[in-house]
């Protein structure tokens, strides 16, 4: 029973009075979803999620990216080392804890890439023919301030290509993401920049710090502090004062070394060749330290036209040529992208993109009575395995309930097995559209159903 405020009330026996067993009501508190977390219900967003997953699987298969599944938990040090030492914001967002049992310092992955690189090094995957192409999807965790479009547990689809420095690999990753967005009906644009290699950035950061020092009075407190650690991080600030001056800042593309410049030009040529729409964004930076050269984010076309700092990216990624070495492997070129599933599903729903229903049975097998139920269960297994779009309602014994379900699912046919049919070795087929009902030999039910379904589709 539910009380007015939603708590469940349970009747408990008052044992203090043995003669008259009284009952009193005890409130049982119900549990609620934690802030920043989300349930994906079959009656809600479920079909959009299934569609997105299926389309991502198909894209991965097309480009021979193999699925990799990794633990949610890794030792904290893996992520700290990947972040580098200049990103305390992300470090504060790590979902970290110490286990009570073993005093282990663990963290729920905030991103897949460090775990993929850990696995690549640990299993010596560099010894296989290169490049290695990975496809993943699953939850990631960041303990950020939860707000619209920002969850503490969210899901990513990603493609990672390790063992190749060639600009074509950046092109391939972007082509895959672009194709996936097109398949699910979203019009997107890529925003792209090159942040060069460590050598280009050293010179550029000096220049940038010099520029910002002349504008120090206009910067927020946080940016004034960051200025001495990594001036490129100032581009991420959303404070009005900081945003208003970043357009005048020196642009990294003017500071790229010859190799980085050539690499970037090649990436852009690939995008032109593949007709992937893109926009150069000289103040695009990625919040993770391990990126080098090409970096990108993907936005819907409408969102790209909005105020830059109010937009929410659907995906982001880039090259991480130094991460493998940073985590103890050999220097290896690598590139990848992570697509935020929550954000993509939100966009799909906003745009009312319809998705196929997960499974549409057109036949329901109903039973009347216990003996018939046993036989019906066996018959259901057989017909399902033969490929019929059939469903059942074995937990409900009333024929009325079973027929109501058939109605709700819009099933065209209901098979009814009762006591009499079990004895006669027959079964009833009811056409829910015409209301016509016929009795047939139970051994011929498959042939009969196939004939009816084929007639319908022809
Ligand atoms: P990032 O590597 O942080 O750029 O993340 C890649 C993608 O994951 C982003 O483009 C978003 O679509 C998605 N994403 C990142 N953070 C969140 C979050 N807190 N909640 C939901 N989606 C997120």
Short mmCIF file of C-alpha atoms and ligand atoms in Angstrom, two decimals:
data_model
loop_
_atom_site.label_atom_id
_atom_site.label_comp_id
_atom_site.label_asym_id
_atom_site.label_seq_id
_atom_site.Cartn_x
_atom_site.Cartn_y
_atom_site.Cartn_z
CA UNK A 1 0.00 0.00 0.00
CA UNK A 2 1.31 3.49 -0.81
CA UNK A 3 0.94 6.43 1.59
CA UNK A 4 0.18 10.01 0.49
CA UNK A 5 3.87 10.95 0.39
CA UNK A 6 4.74 7.93 -1.73
CA UNK A 7 6.36 5.79 0.99
CA UNK A 8 5.25 2.20 1.12
CA UNK A 9 3.35 1.11 4.21
CA UNK A 10 3.73 -2.39 5.52
CA UNK A 11 1.41 -4.02 8.02
CA UNK A 12 3.42 -5.57 10.80
CA UNK A 13 2.20 -7.75 13.63
CA UNK A 14 2.30 -6.19 17.07
CA UNK A 15 3.67 -9.01 19.20
CA UNK A 16 3.36 -7.13 22.50
CA UNK A 17 -0.25 -8.19 22.79
CA UNK A 18 -0.34 -11.95 22.37
CA UNK A 19 -4.05 -12.32 22.81
CA UNK A 20 -5.19 -9.84 20.27
CA UNK A 21 -2.81 -9.83 17.33
CA UNK A 22 -2.91 -6.18 16.29
CA UNK A 23 -1.36 -4.73 13.21
CA UNK A 24 0.38 -1.40 12.93
CA UNK A 25 1.77 0.39 9.94
CA UNK A 26 5.52 0.85 9.48
CA UNK A 27 6.87 3.22 6.85
CA UNK A 28 9.46 1.70 4.52
CA UNK A 29 11.55 4.32 2.84
CA UNK A 30 11.88 3.92 -0.91
CA UNK A 31 15.17 4.50 -2.70
CA UNK A 32 15.92 7.09 -5.29
CA UNK A 33 18.31 7.42 -8.16
CA UNK A 34 21.51 9.28 -7.24
CA UNK A 35 22.10 12.77 -8.61
CA UNK A 36 23.78 12.71 -12.01
CA UNK A 37 22.65 9.14 -12.75
CA UNK A 38 19.89 8.00 -15.04
CA UNK A 39 17.62 4.99 -15.61
CA UNK A 40 17.06 4.03 -19.22
CA UNK A 41 13.62 2.44 -19.32
CA UNK A 42 12.31 0.17 -22.08
CA UNK A 43 9.14 2.28 -22.18
CA UNK A 44 11.16 5.51 -22.42
CA UNK A 45 14.45 6.03 -24.24
CA UNK A 46 15.20 2.28 -24.53
CA UNK A 47 14.45 1.91 -28.26
CA UNK A 48 16.65 4.94 -29.11
CA UNK A 49 19.53 3.44 -27.17
CA UNK A 50 19.12 0.05 -28.87
CA UNK A 51 19.05 1.72 -32.28
CA UNK A 52 22.15 3.79 -31.55
CA UNK A 53 24.04 0.75 -30.27
CA UNK A 54 23.06 -1.31 -33.33
CA UNK A 55 24.14 1.45 -35.74
CA UNK A 56 27.47 1.85 -33.93
CA UNK A 57 28.05 -1.93 -34.12
CA UNK A 58 27.40 -1.78 -37.88
CA UNK A 59 29.82 1.13 -38.42
CA UNK A 60 32.54 -0.63 -36.40
CA UNK A 61 32.07 -3.77 -38.44
CA UNK A 62 32.22 -1.88 -41.74
CA UNK A 63 35.66 -0.43 -40.91
CA UNK A 64 36.93 -3.60 -39.13
CA UNK A 65 37.14 -2.06 -35.67
CA UNK A 66 36.99 -4.86 -33.12
CA UNK A 67 34.97 -4.63 -29.96
CA UNK A 68 36.98 -4.36 -26.75
CA UNK A 69 35.42 -4.70 -23.27
CA UNK A 70 37.40 -3.51 -20.30
CA UNK A 71 36.87 -3.31 -16.54
CA UNK A 72 35.00 -0.33 -15.14
CA UNK A 73 37.58 -0.09 -12.39
CA UNK A 74 41.29 0.50 -12.74
CA UNK A 75 43.98 1.55 -10.30
CA UNK A 76 43.71 5.31 -9.72
CA UNK A 77 47.28 5.91 -10.80
CA UNK A 78 46.47 4.87 -14.40
CA UNK A 79 44.09 7.80 -14.79
CA UNK A 80 46.21 10.27 -12.83
CA UNK A 81 49.20 9.48 -14.98
CA UNK A 82 47.13 9.83 -18.16
CA UNK A 83 45.75 13.22 -17.11
CA UNK A 84 49.23 14.65 -16.67
CA UNK A 85 49.79 17.16 -13.94
CA UNK A 86 48.05 20.23 -15.24
CA UNK A 87 44.42 19.29 -15.01
CA UNK A 88 43.23 19.46 -11.45
CA UNK A 89 39.61 19.96 -12.58
CA UNK A 90 39.45 16.54 -14.16
CA UNK A 91 41.46 15.06 -11.32
CA UNK A 92 38.79 16.33 -8.92
CA UNK A 93 36.16 14.70 -11.11
CA UNK A 94 37.63 11.21 -10.70
CA UNK A 95 35.27 8.77 -8.99
CA UNK A 96 37.98 7.40 -6.72
CA UNK A 97 37.86 5.36 -3.54
CA UNK A 98 39.95 3.12 -1.32
CA UNK A 99 38.62 -0.42 -0.85
CA UNK A 100 37.81 -1.39 2.73
CA UNK A 101 39.09 -4.94 2.13
CA UNK A 102 42.46 -4.40 0.53
CA UNK A 103 43.29 -0.73 0.83
CA UNK A 104 43.43 -0.59 -2.98
CA UNK A 105 43.20 2.88 -4.57
CA UNK A 106 40.70 2.46 -7.41
CA UNK A 107 38.83 4.70 -9.83
CA UNK A 108 35.80 4.20 -12.05
CA UNK A 109 36.99 5.02 -15.57
CA UNK A 110 36.36 8.66 -16.57
CA UNK A 111 37.19 7.81 -20.17
CA UNK A 112 38.09 4.59 -22.05
CA UNK A 113 41.38 5.63 -23.65
CA UNK A 114 43.72 5.07 -20.66
CA UNK A 115 42.29 1.57 -20.12
CA UNK A 116 42.64 0.75 -23.81
CA UNK A 117 46.26 1.88 -23.78
CA UNK A 118 46.86 -0.10 -20.56
CA UNK A 119 45.46 -3.23 -22.26
CA UNK A 120 47.40 -2.53 -25.48
CA UNK A 121 50.68 -2.43 -23.53
CA UNK A 122 49.83 -5.23 -21.07
CA UNK A 123 48.84 -7.74 -23.79
CA UNK A 124 51.63 -6.65 -26.13
CA UNK A 125 49.12 -5.89 -28.88
CA UNK A 126 51.84 -3.93 -30.69
CA UNK A 127 53.21 -7.33 -31.77
CA UNK A 128 50.08 -7.91 -33.91
CA UNK A 129 49.83 -6.44 -37.43
CA UNK A 130 49.33 -2.70 -36.96
CA UNK A 131 47.33 -0.58 -36.67
CA UNK A 132 45.05 -2.04 -34.02
CA UNK A 133 41.49 -0.84 -34.35
CA UNK A 134 39.29 -0.87 -31.27
CA UNK A 135 35.59 -0.23 -30.85
CA UNK A 136 34.01 0.20 -27.43
CA UNK A 137 30.82 1.28 -25.79
CA UNK A 138 29.85 1.46 -22.13
CA UNK A 139 29.54 3.67 -19.07
CA UNK A 140 32.10 6.20 -17.83
CA UNK A 141 32.05 8.16 -14.59
CA UNK A 142 32.95 11.74 -13.74
CA UNK A 143 32.16 13.34 -10.41
CA UNK A 144 31.38 16.75 -11.90
CA UNK A 145 28.64 19.17 -10.90
CA UNK A 146 25.55 17.53 -12.32
CA UNK A 147 23.56 19.86 -14.58
CA UNK A 148 21.51 19.65 -17.76
CA UNK A 149 23.25 17.37 -20.25
CA UNK A 150 26.01 16.57 -17.78
CA UNK A 151 25.80 13.27 -15.91
CA UNK A 152 28.03 11.59 -13.38
CA UNK A 153 27.55 8.28 -15.12
CA UNK A 154 27.20 8.57 -18.86
CA UNK A 155 27.91 6.30 -21.80
CA UNK A 156 30.34 6.58 -24.65
CA UNK A 157 30.77 4.89 -28.00
CA UNK A 158 34.32 5.10 -29.23
CA UNK A 159 36.68 4.16 -32.00
CA UNK A 160 40.43 4.06 -31.37
CA UNK A 161 43.12 3.43 -33.96
CA UNK A 162 46.51 2.65 -32.42
CA UNK A 163 49.81 2.15 -34.27
CA UNK A 164 49.53 4.77 -37.00
CA UNK A 165 50.63 8.40 -37.23
CA UNK A 166 49.35 8.95 -40.74
CA UNK A 167 46.77 11.70 -41.17
CA UNK A 168 44.55 9.16 -42.96
CA UNK A 169 43.83 7.54 -39.59
CA UNK A 170 42.35 10.83 -38.27
CA UNK A 171 40.32 10.97 -41.50
CA UNK A 172 39.06 7.41 -40.98
CA UNK A 173 37.98 8.08 -37.37
CA UNK A 174 36.08 11.19 -38.43
CA UNK A 175 34.52 9.40 -41.37
CA UNK A 176 33.23 6.66 -39.05
CA UNK A 177 31.72 9.14 -36.61
CA UNK A 178 30.22 11.18 -39.43
CA UNK A 179 28.68 8.06 -40.99
CA UNK A 180 27.25 7.00 -37.64
CA UNK A 181 25.58 10.41 -37.16
CA UNK A 182 24.17 10.29 -40.67
CA UNK A 183 22.82 6.77 -40.17
CA UNK A 184 20.87 7.86 -37.12
CA UNK A 185 19.59 10.98 -38.83
CA UNK A 186 21.66 13.77 -37.26
CA UNK A 187 23.22 16.51 -39.39
CA UNK A 188 26.58 17.35 -37.86
CA UNK A 189 29.69 19.44 -38.39
CA UNK A 190 33.20 18.78 -37.22
CA UNK A 191 35.15 21.53 -35.44
CA UNK A 192 38.83 20.92 -35.79
CA UNK A 193 42.18 22.32 -34.71
CA UNK A 194 45.76 21.20 -34.44
CA UNK A 195 47.57 21.74 -31.16
CA UNK A 196 50.85 20.54 -32.67
CA UNK A 197 53.49 18.51 -30.90
CA UNK A 198 55.12 19.30 -27.55
CA UNK A 199 57.80 21.39 -29.32
CA UNK A 200 55.26 23.60 -31.13
CA UNK A 201 53.28 24.07 -27.94
CA UNK A 202 56.27 25.18 -25.84
CA UNK A 203 56.85 28.21 -28.03
CA UNK A 204 53.16 28.88 -28.51
CA UNK A 205 52.38 28.76 -24.79
CA UNK A 206 55.04 31.42 -24.13
CA UNK A 207 53.44 33.66 -26.74
CA UNK A 208 49.96 33.01 -25.41
CA UNK A 209 50.96 33.65 -21.80
CA UNK A 210 52.48 36.96 -22.95
CA UNK A 211 49.19 37.91 -24.63
CA UNK A 212 47.09 37.05 -21.58
CA UNK A 213 49.43 38.87 -19.20
CA UNK A 214 48.59 42.09 -21.00
CA UNK A 215 44.88 41.35 -20.40
CA UNK A 216 45.19 40.05 -16.85
CA UNK A 217 42.69 42.55 -15.47
CA UNK A 218 39.95 41.13 -17.69
CA UNK A 219 40.52 37.52 -16.64
CA UNK A 220 38.54 35.69 -13.97
CA UNK A 221 40.40 34.59 -10.82
CA UNK A 222 40.60 30.96 -11.98
CA UNK A 223 42.16 31.95 -15.32
CA UNK A 224 44.66 34.24 -13.63
CA UNK A 225 45.80 31.20 -11.66
CA UNK A 226 45.82 28.84 -14.69
CA UNK A 227 47.78 31.35 -16.76
CA UNK A 228 51.06 30.22 -15.22
CA UNK A 229 50.33 26.49 -15.44
CA UNK A 230 48.86 26.14 -18.93
CA UNK A 231 47.59 29.25 -20.75
CA UNK A 232 45.84 27.07 -23.40
CA UNK A 233 43.35 26.01 -20.70
CA UNK A 234 42.08 29.59 -20.63
CA UNK A 235 40.29 28.90 -23.92
CA UNK A 236 37.94 26.55 -22.04
CA UNK A 237 36.71 29.24 -19.62
CA UNK A 238 33.06 30.25 -20.02
CA UNK A 239 33.27 33.55 -18.03
CA UNK A 240 32.18 36.48 -20.20
CA UNK A 241 35.37 38.51 -19.67
CA UNK A 242 37.63 35.59 -20.63
CA UNK A 243 35.47 34.59 -23.59
CA UNK A 244 35.47 38.13 -24.99
CA UNK A 245 39.25 38.30 -25.37
CA UNK A 246 40.08 34.84 -26.63
CA UNK A 247 39.26 35.76 -30.25
CA UNK A 248 42.28 38.14 -30.24
CA UNK A 249 44.69 35.52 -28.85
CA UNK A 250 47.55 34.26 -31.03
CA UNK A 251 46.54 31.17 -32.99
CA UNK A 252 48.34 27.87 -32.55
CA UNK A 253 48.26 27.10 -36.31
CA UNK A 254 50.77 29.94 -36.80
CA UNK A 255 53.15 28.17 -34.41
CA UNK A 256 53.06 24.66 -35.83
CA UNK A 257 56.36 23.12 -36.92
CA UNK A 258 56.63 22.01 -40.53
CA UNK A 259 55.72 18.36 -39.82
CA UNK A 260 52.69 19.27 -37.72
CA UNK A 261 51.57 21.76 -40.33
CA UNK A 262 51.82 19.15 -43.12
CA UNK A 263 49.99 16.62 -40.98
CA UNK A 264 47.15 19.03 -40.32
CA UNK A 265 46.85 19.98 -43.99
CA UNK A 266 46.62 16.28 -44.91
CA UNK A 267 43.82 15.72 -42.38
CA UNK A 268 41.88 18.63 -43.87
CA UNK A 269 42.45 17.27 -47.38
CA UNK A 270 40.93 13.97 -46.31
CA UNK A 271 37.90 15.74 -44.90
CA UNK A 272 37.49 17.70 -48.15
CA UNK A 273 37.87 14.53 -50.18
CA UNK A 274 35.31 12.67 -48.04
CA UNK A 275 32.90 15.64 -48.07
CA UNK A 276 32.83 15.82 -44.28
CA UNK A 277 31.76 19.36 -43.31
CA UNK A 278 34.21 21.01 -40.94
CA UNK A 279 35.09 24.34 -39.43
CA UNK A 280 38.52 25.44 -38.21
CA UNK A 281 38.41 26.53 -34.60
CA UNK A 282 41.73 27.98 -33.47
CA UNK A 283 40.70 28.15 -29.81
CA UNK A 284 39.54 24.54 -29.61
CA UNK A 285 41.48 22.71 -26.91
CA UNK A 286 40.73 19.38 -25.25
CA UNK A 287 40.68 19.15 -21.50
CA UNK A 288 43.00 16.14 -21.43
CA UNK A 289 46.73 16.66 -21.52
CA UNK A 290 47.54 13.66 -23.65
CA UNK A 291 46.32 15.09 -26.96
CA UNK A 292 48.69 16.18 -29.71
CA UNK A 293 48.25 17.48 -33.25
CA UNK A 294 44.67 16.92 -34.51
CA UNK A 295 41.82 17.52 -32.08
CA UNK A 296 38.12 17.79 -32.88
CA UNK A 297 34.60 18.04 -31.54
CA UNK A 298 31.33 17.30 -33.28
CA UNK A 299 28.17 19.42 -33.01
CA UNK A 300 24.78 19.35 -34.67
CA UNK A 301 24.53 21.86 -37.50
CA UNK A 302 22.04 24.05 -35.58
CA UNK A 303 24.16 24.03 -32.47
CA UNK A 304 27.22 25.10 -34.39
CA UNK A 305 25.47 28.37 -35.15
CA UNK A 306 24.76 29.04 -31.48
CA UNK A 307 26.92 31.00 -29.06
CA UNK A 308 30.11 28.87 -28.91
CA UNK A 309 30.29 28.62 -25.17
CA UNK A 310 26.71 27.52 -24.66
CA UNK A 311 26.93 24.48 -26.91
CA UNK A 312 27.24 20.87 -25.92
CA UNK A 313 29.43 18.62 -28.06
CA UNK A 314 28.09 15.27 -29.19
CA UNK A 315 31.58 13.83 -29.54
CA UNK A 316 35.21 14.72 -29.10
CA UNK A 317 38.63 13.27 -29.69
CA UNK A 318 41.91 13.55 -31.45
CA UNK A 319 45.45 12.20 -31.65
CA UNK A 320 47.29 11.00 -28.57
CA UNK A 321 50.71 10.16 -29.95
CA UNK A 322 52.49 10.46 -26.60
CA UNK A 323 50.11 8.61 -24.27
CA UNK A 324 51.37 5.08 -24.95
CA UNK A 325 54.93 6.09 -24.09
CA UNK A 326 53.66 8.09 -21.10
CA UNK A 327 52.08 4.88 -19.76
CA UNK A 328 55.20 2.77 -20.24
CA UNK A 329 54.89 1.49 -23.83
CA UNK A 330 56.88 2.32 -26.95
CA UNK A 331 56.20 5.65 -28.69
CA UNK A 332 53.21 4.85 -30.91
CA UNK A 333 50.90 7.05 -32.97
CA UNK A 334 47.23 6.83 -32.02
CA UNK A 335 43.95 8.60 -32.63
CA UNK A 336 40.36 8.18 -31.51
CA UNK A 337 36.93 9.60 -30.80
CA UNK A 338 34.39 9.30 -27.98
CA UNK A 339 30.70 9.90 -28.69
CA UNK A 340 28.43 10.80 -25.76
CA UNK A 341 25.40 8.51 -26.01
CA UNK A 342 23.12 10.51 -23.66
CA UNK A 343 23.65 13.63 -25.71
CA UNK A 344 23.06 11.84 -28.99
CA UNK A 345 19.84 10.23 -27.73
CA UNK A 346 18.63 13.60 -26.42
CA UNK A 347 19.21 15.14 -29.85
CA UNK A 348 17.47 12.24 -31.60
CA UNK A 349 14.43 12.71 -29.37
CA UNK A 350 14.43 16.51 -29.73
CA UNK A 351 14.35 16.02 -33.49
CA UNK A 352 11.69 13.32 -33.19
CA UNK A 353 13.83 10.86 -35.11
CA UNK A 354 11.86 7.64 -35.14
CA UNK A 355 13.62 4.38 -34.44
CA UNK A 356 12.58 0.81 -35.21
CA UNK A 357 10.72 -0.94 -32.40
CA UNK A 358 13.00 -3.41 -30.69
CA UNK A 359 10.93 -6.52 -31.48
CA UNK A 360 7.45 -6.62 -32.91
CA UNK A 361 5.83 -10.01 -32.40
CA UNK A 362 2.85 -10.64 -34.63
CA UNK A 363 1.74 -13.88 -32.93
CA UNK A 364 0.84 -14.52 -29.29
CA UNK A 365 0.59 -18.02 -27.90
CA UNK A 366 -2.15 -18.22 -25.23
CA UNK A 367 -3.04 -21.11 -22.96
CA UNK A 368 -6.03 -22.15 -20.83
CA UNK A 369 -5.27 -24.36 -17.84
CA UNK A 370 -2.11 -25.87 -16.33
CA UNK A 371 -1.73 -28.88 -18.68
CA UNK A 372 -2.13 -26.66 -21.72
CA UNK A 373 0.38 -24.18 -20.26
CA UNK A 374 3.09 -26.88 -20.06
CA UNK A 375 2.48 -27.88 -23.64
CA UNK A 376 2.30 -24.24 -24.75
CA UNK A 377 5.72 -23.50 -23.21
CA UNK A 378 7.27 -26.31 -25.28
CA UNK A 379 5.44 -25.20 -28.41
CA UNK A 380 6.59 -21.59 -27.89
CA UNK A 381 10.25 -22.73 -27.71
CA UNK A 382 9.83 -24.70 -30.94
CA UNK A 383 8.07 -21.95 -32.91
CA UNK A 384 10.45 -19.23 -31.68
CA UNK A 385 13.47 -21.31 -32.68
CA UNK A 386 11.92 -21.81 -36.10
CA UNK A 387 11.99 -18.02 -36.48
CA UNK A 388 8.34 -17.05 -35.91
CA UNK A 389 7.76 -13.54 -34.48
CA UNK A 390 5.95 -15.02 -31.49
CA UNK A 391 5.50 -13.97 -27.89
CA UNK A 392 3.79 -15.46 -24.81
CA UNK A 393 2.20 -14.50 -21.52
CA UNK A 394 2.79 -17.62 -19.40
CA UNK A 395 2.66 -15.74 -16.11
CA UNK A 396 -0.98 -14.83 -16.73
CA UNK A 397 -3.54 -17.64 -16.74
CA UNK A 398 -6.65 -15.69 -17.63
CA UNK A 399 -7.41 -15.82 -21.34
CA UNK A 400 -8.78 -12.26 -21.10
CA UNK A 401 -5.40 -10.98 -19.87
CA UNK A 402 -3.57 -12.86 -22.59
CA UNK A 403 -5.82 -11.45 -25.29
CA UNK A 404 -5.44 -7.95 -23.86
CA UNK A 405 -1.68 -8.28 -24.23
CA UNK A 406 -2.10 -9.44 -27.84
CA UNK A 407 -4.21 -6.34 -28.44
CA UNK A 408 -1.67 -4.06 -26.83
CA UNK A 409 1.17 -5.54 -28.89
CA UNK A 410 -1.02 -5.33 -32.00
CA UNK A 411 -0.50 -9.07 -32.68
CA UNK A 412 -2.27 -10.24 -35.82
CA UNK A 413 -2.70 -13.87 -34.67
CA UNK A 414 -3.34 -15.53 -31.32
CA UNK A 415 -2.78 -19.27 -30.95
CA UNK A 416 -4.97 -20.71 -28.19
CA UNK A 417 -4.21 -24.01 -26.52
CA UNK A 418 -6.85 -25.30 -24.05
CA UNK A 419 -7.68 -28.58 -22.33
CA UNK A 420 -9.73 -29.83 -25.28
CA UNK A 421 -7.04 -28.94 -27.83
CA UNK A 422 -4.41 -30.80 -25.78
CA UNK A 423 -6.56 -33.95 -25.83
CA UNK A 424 -7.38 -33.59 -29.55
CA UNK A 425 -3.86 -32.58 -30.56
CA UNK A 426 -5.20 -29.41 -32.12
CA UNK A 427 -4.77 -25.66 -31.63
CA UNK A 428 -6.93 -22.61 -32.34
CA UNK A 429 -5.69 -19.84 -34.58
CA UNK A 430 -7.52 -16.57 -34.08
CA UNK A 431 -7.16 -13.79 -36.61
CA UNK A 432 -7.32 -10.64 -34.49
CA UNK A 433 -8.23 -8.44 -37.43
CA UNK A 434 -11.18 -10.41 -38.79
CA UNK A 435 -12.07 -12.21 -35.54
CA UNK A 436 -12.15 -15.53 -37.46
CA UNK A 437 -11.04 -18.57 -35.50
CA UNK A 438 -10.05 -21.96 -36.92
CA UNK A 439 -8.99 -25.26 -35.40
CA UNK A 440 -5.95 -26.95 -36.92
CA UNK A 441 -3.73 -29.96 -36.25
CA UNK A 442 -1.10 -28.80 -33.74
CA UNK A 443 1.62 -30.53 -35.78
CA UNK A 444 0.77 -28.33 -38.75
CA UNK A 445 0.77 -25.03 -36.88
CA UNK A 446 4.16 -23.98 -38.27
CA UNK A 447 3.16 -24.60 -41.89
CA UNK A 448 -0.16 -22.84 -41.40
CA UNK A 449 1.40 -19.79 -39.70
CA UNK A 450 4.03 -19.46 -42.40
CA UNK A 451 1.35 -19.56 -45.10
CA UNK A 452 -0.69 -16.88 -43.34
CA UNK A 453 2.30 -14.58 -42.72
CA UNK A 454 3.47 -14.96 -46.34
CA UNK A 455 -0.01 -14.18 -47.70
CA UNK A 456 -0.05 -11.06 -45.57
CA UNK A 457 3.27 -9.75 -46.80
CA UNK A 458 2.62 -10.54 -50.50
P1 LIG B 1 35.07 14.33 -23.70
O1 LIG B 1 36.17 13.37 -23.92
O2 LIG B 1 35.00 14.90 -22.34
O3 LIG B 1 34.99 15.38 -24.78
O4 LIG B 1 33.76 13.45 -23.86
C1 LIG B 1 33.35 12.93 -25.10
C2 LIG B 1 31.85 13.09 -25.23
O5 LIG B 1 31.21 12.49 -24.09
C3 LIG B 1 31.39 14.54 -25.20
O6 LIG B 1 31.44 15.11 -26.48
C4 LIG B 1 29.98 14.40 -24.71
O7 LIG B 1 29.11 14.06 -25.75
C5 LIG B 1 30.06 13.24 -23.75
N1 LIG B 1 30.17 13.73 -22.35
C6 LIG B 1 31.25 14.23 -21.72
N2 LIG B 1 30.98 14.54 -20.44
C7 LIG B 1 29.67 14.22 -20.25
C8 LIG B 1 28.78 14.27 -19.13
N3 LIG B 1 29.20 14.69 -17.93
N4 LIG B 1 27.51 13.84 -19.30
C9 LIG B 1 27.08 13.38 -20.50
N5 LIG B 1 27.87 13.29 -21.58
C10 LIG B 1 29.15 13.70 -21.47
#
